[in-house]
Coordinates of C-alpha atoms and ligand atoms in Angstrom, one line a residue:
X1 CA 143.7 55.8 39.4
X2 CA 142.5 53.1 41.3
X3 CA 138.9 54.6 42.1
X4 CA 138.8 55.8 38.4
X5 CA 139.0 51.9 37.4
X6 CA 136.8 51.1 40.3
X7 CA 134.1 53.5 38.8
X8 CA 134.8 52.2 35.6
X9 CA 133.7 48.3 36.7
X10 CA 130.8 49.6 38.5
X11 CA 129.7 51.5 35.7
X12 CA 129.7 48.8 33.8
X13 CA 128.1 46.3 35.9
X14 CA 125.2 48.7 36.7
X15 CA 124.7 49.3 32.4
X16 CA 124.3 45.4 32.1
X17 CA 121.9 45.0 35.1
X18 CA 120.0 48.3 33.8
X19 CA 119.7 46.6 30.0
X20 CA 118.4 43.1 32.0
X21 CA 116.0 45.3 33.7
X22 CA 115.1 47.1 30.8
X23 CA 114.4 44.0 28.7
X24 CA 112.0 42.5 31.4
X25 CA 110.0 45.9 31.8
X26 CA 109.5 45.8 28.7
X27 CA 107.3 42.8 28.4
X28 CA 105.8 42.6 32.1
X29 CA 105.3 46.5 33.2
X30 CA 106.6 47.1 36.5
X31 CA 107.2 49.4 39.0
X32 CA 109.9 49.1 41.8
X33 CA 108.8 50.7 45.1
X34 CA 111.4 51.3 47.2
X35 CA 110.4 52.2 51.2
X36 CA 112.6 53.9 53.2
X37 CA 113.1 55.5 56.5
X38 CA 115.2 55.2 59.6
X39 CA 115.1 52.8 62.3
X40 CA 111.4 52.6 63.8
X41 CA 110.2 55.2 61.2
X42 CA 107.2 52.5 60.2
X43 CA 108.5 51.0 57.4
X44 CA 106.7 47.2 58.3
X45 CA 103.4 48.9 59.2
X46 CA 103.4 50.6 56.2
X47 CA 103.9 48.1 53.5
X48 CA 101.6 45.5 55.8
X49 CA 99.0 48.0 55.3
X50 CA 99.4 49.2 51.9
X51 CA 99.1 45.3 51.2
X52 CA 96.7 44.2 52.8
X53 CA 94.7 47.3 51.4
X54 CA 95.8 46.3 47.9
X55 CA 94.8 42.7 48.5
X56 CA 91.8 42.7 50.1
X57 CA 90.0 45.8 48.7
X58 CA 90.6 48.5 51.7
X59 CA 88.7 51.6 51.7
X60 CA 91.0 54.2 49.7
X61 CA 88.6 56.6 48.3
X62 CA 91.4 58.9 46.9
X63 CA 93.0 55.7 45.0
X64 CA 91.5 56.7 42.5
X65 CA 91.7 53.1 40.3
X66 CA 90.7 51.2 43.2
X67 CA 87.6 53.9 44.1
X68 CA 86.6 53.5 40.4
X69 CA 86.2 49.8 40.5
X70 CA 89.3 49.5 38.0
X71 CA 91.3 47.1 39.8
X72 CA 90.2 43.5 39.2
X73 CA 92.7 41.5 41.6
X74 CA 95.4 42.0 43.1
X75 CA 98.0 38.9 44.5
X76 CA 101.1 38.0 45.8
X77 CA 103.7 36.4 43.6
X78 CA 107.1 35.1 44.0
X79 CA 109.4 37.7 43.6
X80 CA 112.5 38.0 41.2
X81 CA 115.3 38.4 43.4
X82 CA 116.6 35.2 44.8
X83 CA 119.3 36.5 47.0
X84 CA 117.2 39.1 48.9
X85 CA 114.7 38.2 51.7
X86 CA 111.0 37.5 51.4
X87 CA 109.1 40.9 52.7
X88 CA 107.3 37.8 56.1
X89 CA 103.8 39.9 54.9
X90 CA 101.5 36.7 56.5
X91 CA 102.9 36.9 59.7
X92 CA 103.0 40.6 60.2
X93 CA 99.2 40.7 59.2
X94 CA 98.7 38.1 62.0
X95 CA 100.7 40.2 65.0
X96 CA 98.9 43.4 63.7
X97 CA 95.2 42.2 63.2
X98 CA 95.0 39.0 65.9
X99 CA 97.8 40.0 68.5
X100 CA 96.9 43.6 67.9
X101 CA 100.5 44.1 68.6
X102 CA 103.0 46.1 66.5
X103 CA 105.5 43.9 64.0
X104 CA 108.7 43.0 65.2
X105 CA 112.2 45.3 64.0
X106 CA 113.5 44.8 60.7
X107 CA 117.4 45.0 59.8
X108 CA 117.8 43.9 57.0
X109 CA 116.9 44.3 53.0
X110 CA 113.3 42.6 52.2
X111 CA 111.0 42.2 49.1
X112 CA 107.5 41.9 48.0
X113 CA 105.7 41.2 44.4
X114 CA 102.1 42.4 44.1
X115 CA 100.2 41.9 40.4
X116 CA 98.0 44.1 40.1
X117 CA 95.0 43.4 37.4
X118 CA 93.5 46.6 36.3
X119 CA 91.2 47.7 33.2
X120 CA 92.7 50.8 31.6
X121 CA 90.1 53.7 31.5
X122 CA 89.9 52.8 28.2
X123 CA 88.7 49.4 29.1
X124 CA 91.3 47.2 28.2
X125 CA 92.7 45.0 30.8
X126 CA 96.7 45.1 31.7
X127 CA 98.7 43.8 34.5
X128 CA 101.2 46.2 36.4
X129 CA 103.5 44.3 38.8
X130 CA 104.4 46.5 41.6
X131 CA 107.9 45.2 43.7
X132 CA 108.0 46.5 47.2
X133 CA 111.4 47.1 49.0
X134 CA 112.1 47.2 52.4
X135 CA 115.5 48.5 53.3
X136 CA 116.6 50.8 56.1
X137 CA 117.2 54.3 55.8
X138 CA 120.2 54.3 57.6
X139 CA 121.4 52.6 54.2
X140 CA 120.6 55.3 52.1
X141 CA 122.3 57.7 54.4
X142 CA 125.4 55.8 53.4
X143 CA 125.4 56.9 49.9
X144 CA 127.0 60.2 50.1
X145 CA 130.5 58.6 51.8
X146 CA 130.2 57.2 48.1
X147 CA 131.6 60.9 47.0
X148 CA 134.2 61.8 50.1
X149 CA 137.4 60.6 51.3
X150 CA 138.6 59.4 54.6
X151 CA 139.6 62.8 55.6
X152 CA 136.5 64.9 54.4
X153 CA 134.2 62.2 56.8
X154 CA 136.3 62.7 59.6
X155 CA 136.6 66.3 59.7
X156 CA 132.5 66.3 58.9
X157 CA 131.9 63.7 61.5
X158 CA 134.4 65.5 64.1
X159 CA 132.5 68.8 63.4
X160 CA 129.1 66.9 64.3
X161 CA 130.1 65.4 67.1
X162 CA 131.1 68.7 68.5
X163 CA 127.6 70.1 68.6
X164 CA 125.3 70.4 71.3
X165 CA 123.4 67.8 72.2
X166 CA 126.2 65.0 71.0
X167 CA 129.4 66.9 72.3
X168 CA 127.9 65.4 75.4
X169 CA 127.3 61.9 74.2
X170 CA 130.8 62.0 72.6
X171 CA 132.5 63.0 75.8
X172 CA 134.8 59.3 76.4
X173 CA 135.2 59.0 72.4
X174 CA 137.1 62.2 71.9
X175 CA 139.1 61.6 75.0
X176 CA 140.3 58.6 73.6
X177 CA 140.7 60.5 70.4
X178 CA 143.4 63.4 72.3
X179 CA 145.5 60.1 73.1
X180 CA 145.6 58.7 69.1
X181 CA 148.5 59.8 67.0
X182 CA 147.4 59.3 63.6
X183 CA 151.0 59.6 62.1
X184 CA 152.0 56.9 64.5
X185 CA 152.6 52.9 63.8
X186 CA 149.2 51.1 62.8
X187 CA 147.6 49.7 66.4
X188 CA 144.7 47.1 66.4
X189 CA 143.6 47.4 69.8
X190 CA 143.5 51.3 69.6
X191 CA 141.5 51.2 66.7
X192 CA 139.1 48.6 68.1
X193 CA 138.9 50.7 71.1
X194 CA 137.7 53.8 68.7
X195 CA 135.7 52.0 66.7
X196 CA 134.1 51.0 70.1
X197 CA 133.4 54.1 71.9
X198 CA 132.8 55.9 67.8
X199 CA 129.7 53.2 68.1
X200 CA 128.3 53.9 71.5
X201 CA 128.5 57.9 70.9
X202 CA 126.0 56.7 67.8
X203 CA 123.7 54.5 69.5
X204 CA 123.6 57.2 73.2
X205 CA 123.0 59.8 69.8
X206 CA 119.9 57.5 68.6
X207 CA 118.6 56.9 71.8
X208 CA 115.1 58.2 72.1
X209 CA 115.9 61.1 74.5
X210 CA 117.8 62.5 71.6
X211 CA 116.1 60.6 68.7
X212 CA 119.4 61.9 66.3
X213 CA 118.7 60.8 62.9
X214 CA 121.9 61.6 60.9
X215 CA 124.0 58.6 61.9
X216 CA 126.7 57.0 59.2
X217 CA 127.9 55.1 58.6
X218 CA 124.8 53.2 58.8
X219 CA 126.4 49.6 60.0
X220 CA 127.6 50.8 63.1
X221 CA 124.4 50.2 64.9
X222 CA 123.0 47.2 62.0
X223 CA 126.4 45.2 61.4
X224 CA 124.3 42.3 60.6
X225 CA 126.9 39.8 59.7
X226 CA 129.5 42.0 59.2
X227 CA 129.8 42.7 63.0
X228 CA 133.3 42.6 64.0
X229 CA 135.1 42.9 60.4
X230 CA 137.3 45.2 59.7
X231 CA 135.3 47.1 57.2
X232 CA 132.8 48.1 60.2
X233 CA 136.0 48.4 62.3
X234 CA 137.3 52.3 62.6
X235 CA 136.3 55.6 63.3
X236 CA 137.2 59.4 62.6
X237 CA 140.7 60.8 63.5
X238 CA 141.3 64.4 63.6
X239 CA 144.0 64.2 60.3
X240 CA 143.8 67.4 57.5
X241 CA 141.3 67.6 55.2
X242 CA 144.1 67.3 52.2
X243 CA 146.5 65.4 53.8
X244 CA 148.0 62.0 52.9
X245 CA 148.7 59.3 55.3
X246 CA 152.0 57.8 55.9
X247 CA 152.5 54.5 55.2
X248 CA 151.6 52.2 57.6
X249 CA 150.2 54.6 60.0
X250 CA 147.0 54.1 62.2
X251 CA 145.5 57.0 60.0
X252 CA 146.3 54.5 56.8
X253 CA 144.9 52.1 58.2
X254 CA 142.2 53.6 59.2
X255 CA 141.3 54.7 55.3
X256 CA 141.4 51.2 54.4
X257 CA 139.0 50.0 56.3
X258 CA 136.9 52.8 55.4
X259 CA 137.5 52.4 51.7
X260 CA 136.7 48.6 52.3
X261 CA 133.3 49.7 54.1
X262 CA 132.9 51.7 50.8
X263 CA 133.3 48.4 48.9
X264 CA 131.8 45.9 50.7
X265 CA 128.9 47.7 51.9
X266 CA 127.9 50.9 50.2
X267 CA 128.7 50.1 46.7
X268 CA 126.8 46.7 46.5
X269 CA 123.9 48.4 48.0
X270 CA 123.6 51.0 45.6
X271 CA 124.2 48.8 42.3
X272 CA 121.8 45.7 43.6
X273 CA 118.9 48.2 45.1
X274 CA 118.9 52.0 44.5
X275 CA 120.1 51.9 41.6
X276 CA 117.2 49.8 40.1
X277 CA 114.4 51.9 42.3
X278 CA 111.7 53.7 40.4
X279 CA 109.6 55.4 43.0
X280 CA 110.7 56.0 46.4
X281 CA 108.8 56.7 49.6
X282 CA 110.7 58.2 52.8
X283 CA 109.0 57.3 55.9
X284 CA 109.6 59.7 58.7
X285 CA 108.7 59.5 62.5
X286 CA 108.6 63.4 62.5
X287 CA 106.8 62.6 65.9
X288 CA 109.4 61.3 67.7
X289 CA 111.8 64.1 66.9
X290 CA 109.0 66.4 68.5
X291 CA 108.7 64.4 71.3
X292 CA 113.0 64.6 72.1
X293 CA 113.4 68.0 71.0
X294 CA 114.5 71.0 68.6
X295 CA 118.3 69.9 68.2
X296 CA 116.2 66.6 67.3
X297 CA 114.1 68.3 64.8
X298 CA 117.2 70.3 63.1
X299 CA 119.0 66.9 62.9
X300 CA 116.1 65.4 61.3
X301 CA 116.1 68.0 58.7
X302 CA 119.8 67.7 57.7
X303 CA 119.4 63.7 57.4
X304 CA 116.6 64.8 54.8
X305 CA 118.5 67.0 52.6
X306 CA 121.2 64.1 52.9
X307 CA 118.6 62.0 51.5
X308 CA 117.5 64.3 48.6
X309 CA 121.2 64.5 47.8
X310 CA 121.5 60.5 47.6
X311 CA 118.6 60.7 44.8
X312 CA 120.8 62.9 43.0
X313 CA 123.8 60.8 43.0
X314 CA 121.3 58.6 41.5
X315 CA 120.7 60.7 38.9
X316 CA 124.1 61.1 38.1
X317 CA 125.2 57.8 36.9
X318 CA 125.4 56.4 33.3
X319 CA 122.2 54.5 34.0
X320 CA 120.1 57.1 33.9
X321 CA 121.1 58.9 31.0
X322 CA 121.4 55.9 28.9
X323 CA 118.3 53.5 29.8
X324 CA 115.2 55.8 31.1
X325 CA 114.9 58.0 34.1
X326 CA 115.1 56.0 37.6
X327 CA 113.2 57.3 40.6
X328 CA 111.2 60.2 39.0
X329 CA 108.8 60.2 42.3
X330 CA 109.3 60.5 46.0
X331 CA 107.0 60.8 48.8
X332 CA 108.1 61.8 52.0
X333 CA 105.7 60.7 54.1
X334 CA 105.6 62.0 57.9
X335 CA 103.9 58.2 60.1
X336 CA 101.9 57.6 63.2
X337 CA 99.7 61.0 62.1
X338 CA 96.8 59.1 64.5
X339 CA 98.7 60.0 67.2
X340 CA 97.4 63.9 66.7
X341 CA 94.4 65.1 66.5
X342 CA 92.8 65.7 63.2
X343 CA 93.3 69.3 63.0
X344 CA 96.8 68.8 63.8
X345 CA 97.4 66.3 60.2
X346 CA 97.5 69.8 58.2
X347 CA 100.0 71.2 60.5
X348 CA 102.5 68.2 60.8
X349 CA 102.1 68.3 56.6
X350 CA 103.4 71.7 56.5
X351 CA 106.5 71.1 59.2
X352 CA 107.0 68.0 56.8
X353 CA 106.9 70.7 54.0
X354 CA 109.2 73.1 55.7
X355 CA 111.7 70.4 56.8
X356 CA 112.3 69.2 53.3
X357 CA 111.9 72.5 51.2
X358 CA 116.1 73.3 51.4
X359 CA 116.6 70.4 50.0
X360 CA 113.2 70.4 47.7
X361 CA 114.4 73.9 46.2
X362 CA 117.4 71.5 44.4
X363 CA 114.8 68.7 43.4
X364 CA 115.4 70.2 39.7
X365 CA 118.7 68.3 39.5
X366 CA 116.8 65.5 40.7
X367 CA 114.3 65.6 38.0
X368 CA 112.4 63.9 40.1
X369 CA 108.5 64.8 41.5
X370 CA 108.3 65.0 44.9
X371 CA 105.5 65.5 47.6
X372 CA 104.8 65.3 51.2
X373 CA 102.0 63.7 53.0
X374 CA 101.1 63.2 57.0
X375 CA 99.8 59.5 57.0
X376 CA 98.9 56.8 59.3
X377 CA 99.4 52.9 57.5
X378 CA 97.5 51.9 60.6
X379 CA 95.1 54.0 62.6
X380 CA 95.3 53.0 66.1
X381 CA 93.4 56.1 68.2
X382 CA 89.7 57.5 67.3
X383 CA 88.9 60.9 68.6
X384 CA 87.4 62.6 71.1
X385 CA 87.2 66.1 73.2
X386 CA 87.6 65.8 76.8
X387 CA 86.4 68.8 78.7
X388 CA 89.2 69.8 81.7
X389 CA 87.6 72.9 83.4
X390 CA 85.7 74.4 81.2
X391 CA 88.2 74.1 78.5
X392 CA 87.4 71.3 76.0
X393 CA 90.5 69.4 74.6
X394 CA 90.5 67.8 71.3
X395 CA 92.0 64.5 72.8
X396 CA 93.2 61.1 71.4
X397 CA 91.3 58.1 72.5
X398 CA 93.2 55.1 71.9
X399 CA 94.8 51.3 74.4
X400 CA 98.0 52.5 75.3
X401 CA 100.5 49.6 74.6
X402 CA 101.2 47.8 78.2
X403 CA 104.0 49.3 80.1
X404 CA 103.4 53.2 78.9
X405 CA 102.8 55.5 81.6
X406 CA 101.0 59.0 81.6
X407 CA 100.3 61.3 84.7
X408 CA 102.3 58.5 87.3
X409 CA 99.9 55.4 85.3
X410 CA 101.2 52.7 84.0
X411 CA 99.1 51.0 82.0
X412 CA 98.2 47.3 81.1
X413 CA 97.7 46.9 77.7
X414 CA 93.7 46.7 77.7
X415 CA 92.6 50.0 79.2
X416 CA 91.5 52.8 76.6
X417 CA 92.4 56.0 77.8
X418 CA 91.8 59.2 76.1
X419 CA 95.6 61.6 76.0
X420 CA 95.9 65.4 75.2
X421 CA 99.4 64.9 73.1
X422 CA 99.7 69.0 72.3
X423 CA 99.0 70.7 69.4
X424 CA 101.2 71.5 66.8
X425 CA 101.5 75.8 65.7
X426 CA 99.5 77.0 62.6
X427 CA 102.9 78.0 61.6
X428 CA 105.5 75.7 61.3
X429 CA 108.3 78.4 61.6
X430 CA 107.9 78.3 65.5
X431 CA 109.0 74.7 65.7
X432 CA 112.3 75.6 63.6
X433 CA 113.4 78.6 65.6
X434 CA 115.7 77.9 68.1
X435 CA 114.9 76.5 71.4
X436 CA 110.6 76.9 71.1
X437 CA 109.8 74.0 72.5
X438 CA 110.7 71.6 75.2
X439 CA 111.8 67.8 75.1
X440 CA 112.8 64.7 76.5
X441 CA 116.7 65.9 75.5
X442 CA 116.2 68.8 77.8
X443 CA 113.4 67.8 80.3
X444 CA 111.4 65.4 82.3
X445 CA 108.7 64.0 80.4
X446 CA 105.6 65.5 82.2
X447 CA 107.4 69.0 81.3
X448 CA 107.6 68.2 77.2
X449 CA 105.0 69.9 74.7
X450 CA 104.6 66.8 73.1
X451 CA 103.8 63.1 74.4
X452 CA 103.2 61.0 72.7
X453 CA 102.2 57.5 73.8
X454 CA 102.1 54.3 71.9
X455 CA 98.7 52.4 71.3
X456 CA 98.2 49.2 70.4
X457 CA 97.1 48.4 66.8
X458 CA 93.5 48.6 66.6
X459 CA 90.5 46.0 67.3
X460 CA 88.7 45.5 63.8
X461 CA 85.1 44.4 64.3
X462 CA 84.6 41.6 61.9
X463 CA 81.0 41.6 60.5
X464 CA 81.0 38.4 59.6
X465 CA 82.2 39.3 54.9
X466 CA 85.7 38.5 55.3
X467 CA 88.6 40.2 56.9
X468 CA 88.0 43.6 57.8
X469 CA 89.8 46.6 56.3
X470 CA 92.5 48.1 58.9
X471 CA 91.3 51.5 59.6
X472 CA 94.1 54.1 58.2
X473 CA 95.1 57.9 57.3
X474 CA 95.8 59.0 53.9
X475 CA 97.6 56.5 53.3
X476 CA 95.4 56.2 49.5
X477 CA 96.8 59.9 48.6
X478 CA 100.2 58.2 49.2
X479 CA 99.5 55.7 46.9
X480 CA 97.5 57.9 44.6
X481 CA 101.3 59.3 44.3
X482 CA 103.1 56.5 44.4
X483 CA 101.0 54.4 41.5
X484 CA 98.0 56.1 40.5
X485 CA 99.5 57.3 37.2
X486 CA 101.0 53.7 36.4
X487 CA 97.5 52.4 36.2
X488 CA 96.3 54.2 33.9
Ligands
GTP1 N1 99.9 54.4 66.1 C1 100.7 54.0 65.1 N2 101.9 53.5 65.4 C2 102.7 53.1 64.3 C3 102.2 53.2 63.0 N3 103.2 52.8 62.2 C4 104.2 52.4 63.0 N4 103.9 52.6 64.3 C5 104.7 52.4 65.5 O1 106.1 52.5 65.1 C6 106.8 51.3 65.5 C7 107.8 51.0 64.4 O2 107.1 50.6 63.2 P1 107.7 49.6 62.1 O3 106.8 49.5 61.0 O4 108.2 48.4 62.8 O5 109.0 50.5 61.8 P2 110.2 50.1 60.9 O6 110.6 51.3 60.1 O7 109.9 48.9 60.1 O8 111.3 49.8 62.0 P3 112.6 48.9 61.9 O9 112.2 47.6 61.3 O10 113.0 48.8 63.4 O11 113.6 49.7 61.1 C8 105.7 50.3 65.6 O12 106.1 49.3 66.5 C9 104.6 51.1 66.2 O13 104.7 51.3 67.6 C10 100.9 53.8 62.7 O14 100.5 53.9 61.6 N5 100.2 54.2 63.8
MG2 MG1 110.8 47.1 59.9

């Protein structure tokens, strides 16, 4: 009864916040952006770039209303939100364009307003005012404990952890787990001690040798200010699906705290954010899951079919049936594409394709349009083809950040050097199939398929008319996508 009433109040409180929306829209057209993806996915680099394009007139030939001339100005304004962080835009354009190094990591929730003045093709002038938000993926992979109980997370969780590679990384974890009786008296210390060695199983299960992406809770490895609460403090127990726990068991209160998780963390998120998104992008570093492995790459895809079921839980609510239709676009978009070579874009658009059609072959429920793009917010390598033998090598010429190393180098930081990072199959099948390729989770670096370094942002020559553009790749068919229809 309780989580019937629960539902109830949240209902409500989302209906009200919809109608306030709903009202302002109405005068001041606007579009809520929400960009997503897990840690390191791009998420900064992307909105800096999509800004900074915006603002200062970057070269997007397939933006169509920007190509055309159509767009008059577009600025920063204050943004509506007063409780949420300011998107730090200025600062991240100076680390990017005059440190030419990379932003710093995000945790938390930010938020950017862009008016955008545009002439209709009709010619008559409007305003759309696009809001940017910044939150982690990791976030949105909360959503579905929304929809299970304590017992149906364990036993998924359990199962998880009991596959190769993360059996492994779970090894101390599940011995500690043998020596819990979850019938037994509630114990502090034993649950801190699971929560502790739950935690480190995530973050050995993130690590870039095994670059897992499917993760939750989410605030295990981004506690923020909640480190150290209760809410964030428990872990799985190996209790029946359908069982109930005994009163003031360890199992009991092990529910709590993951109830209170549910109430303090998940459910705030999705009434003050989500819920309120219209277009969503999913930023994916499809890279670094080649460059660790195929258990990598199969983890990868589950997280993404997670994520298409979060936009239907979206769907599902009385919002959407009573005001308009939330989120009816999503791009997932697969970043760093400079880091291949051009005829490799296609390919890595089609493993994008492949990794998300399970769960695109539901998108009816969804009602939502989605796509999937290979992009680069910031194009940090040029090409070139460097003949080994008499075999010539469609390489990537880019300045390695200082401290990567390649072939027993390790370089400084201002040395261009020109890497062969492998080629991705014409068919995208082969990377899915078992054990095709070799990683970082399974082998020494010089024995991968893929590499792939990381370069520093580029060095834009300024000619002397204002602040160059930053060089990119398709990142205007992303926004094409994500606004071109808006601004019409
Ligand atoms: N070459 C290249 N590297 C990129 C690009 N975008 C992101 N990167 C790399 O990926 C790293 C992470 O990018 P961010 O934009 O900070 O990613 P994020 O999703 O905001 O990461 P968190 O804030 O840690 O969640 C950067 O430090 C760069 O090394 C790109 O377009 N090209
Ligand atoms: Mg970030």
């Amino acid at each position: 009864m309780a989580s019937t009433l629960t539902d109830f109040l949240e209902e409500a409180r989302l209906s009200a916040r919809a109608l306030l929306d709903y009202g302002e829209h109405f005068f001041n057209p606007t579009v809520r952006l929400g960009v997503t993806g897990l840690s390191r996915a791009g998420k900064t680099v992307f909105i800096t770039a999509l800004v900074h394009g915006l603002t200062r007139g970057g070269r997007f030939p397939v933006f169509e209303p920007l190509a055309t001339g159509r767009i008059a100005r577009a600025h920063l304004a204050p943004q509506p939100d007063d409780a949420v962080p300011r998107f730090d835009y200025e600062n991240h354009v100076r680390t990017l364009i005059e440190e030419r190094r990379w932003p710093n990591s995000t945790v938390d929730i930010s938020e950017l307003r862009l008016v955008i003045d545009y002439q209709r093709p009709n010619g008559a002038d409007r305003t759309l005012t696009l809001d940017i938000i910044d939150y982690p993926g990791e976030w949105l992979l909360d959503l579905p404990l929304l929809n299970k109980s304590y017992e149906q997370w364990s036993r998924e969780s359990l199962a998880l952890s009991r596959e190769t590679p993360r059996v492994h990384l779970a090894a101390e974890w599940h011995a500690h787990l043998e020596s819990l009786n979850a019938q037994a008296r509630e114990d502090e210390q034993a649950t801190l001690t699971a929560a502790r060695l739950f935690t480190n199983y995530l973050r050995a299960c993130r690590d870039e040798r095994f670059a897992m992406s499917l993760l939750p809770p989410g605030r295990f490895l981004m506690p923020g200010n909640l480190a150290g609460s209760p809410a964030l403090t428990f872990a799985p127990l190996d209790v029946p699906i359908d069982g109930t726990a005994p009163e003031g068991s360890l199992w009991a209160m092990m529910v709590r705290r993951y109830e209170a998780y549910k109430d303090v963390v998940v459910r705030p998120f999705f009434r003050d954010h989500f819920a309120r998104l219209d277009r969503q992008i999913v930023l994916i570093d499809a890279l670094g899951a080649f460059n660790s492995g195929p258990e990598a790459l199969h983890d990868l895809q589950a997280a993404l079919a997670g994520i298409l079921d979060c936009f239907r839980i979206g769907r599902g609510t009385i919002l959407s049936s009573l005001f308009r239709p939330r989120i009816d676009r999503i791009l997932f978009a697969a970043t760093k594409a400079d880091h291949l070579h051009h005829v490799s874009h296609d390919r890595l658009e089609a493993v994008l394709r492949r990794a998300v059609s399970g769960a695109v072959a539901k998108a009816e429920q969804t009602g939502a349009e989605i796509d999937v793009v290979a992009l680069s917010a910031v194009r940090a390598t040029r090409e070139a083809v460097v003949a080994r033998g008499r075999d010539k090598l469609p390489s990537i010429l880019g300045m390695p950040a200082p401290g990567e190393t390649a072939n027993g180098e390790t370089f400084d930081g201002n040395t261009e050097a020109a890497t062969f990072p492998g080629d991705l199959p014409a068919d995208p099948e082969e990377l899915f199939n078992g054990t095709s390729f070799r990683g970082l989770s399974s082998t020494a670096a010089a024995d991968s398929d893929f590499r792939f370094l990381r370069f520093r942002p580029p060095l834009l020559e300024h000619d002397g008319a204002g602040e160059p553009a930053l060089p990119h790749i398709r990142l205007d068919r992303a926004l094409q996508f994500l606004i071109g229809d808006r601004l019409q």
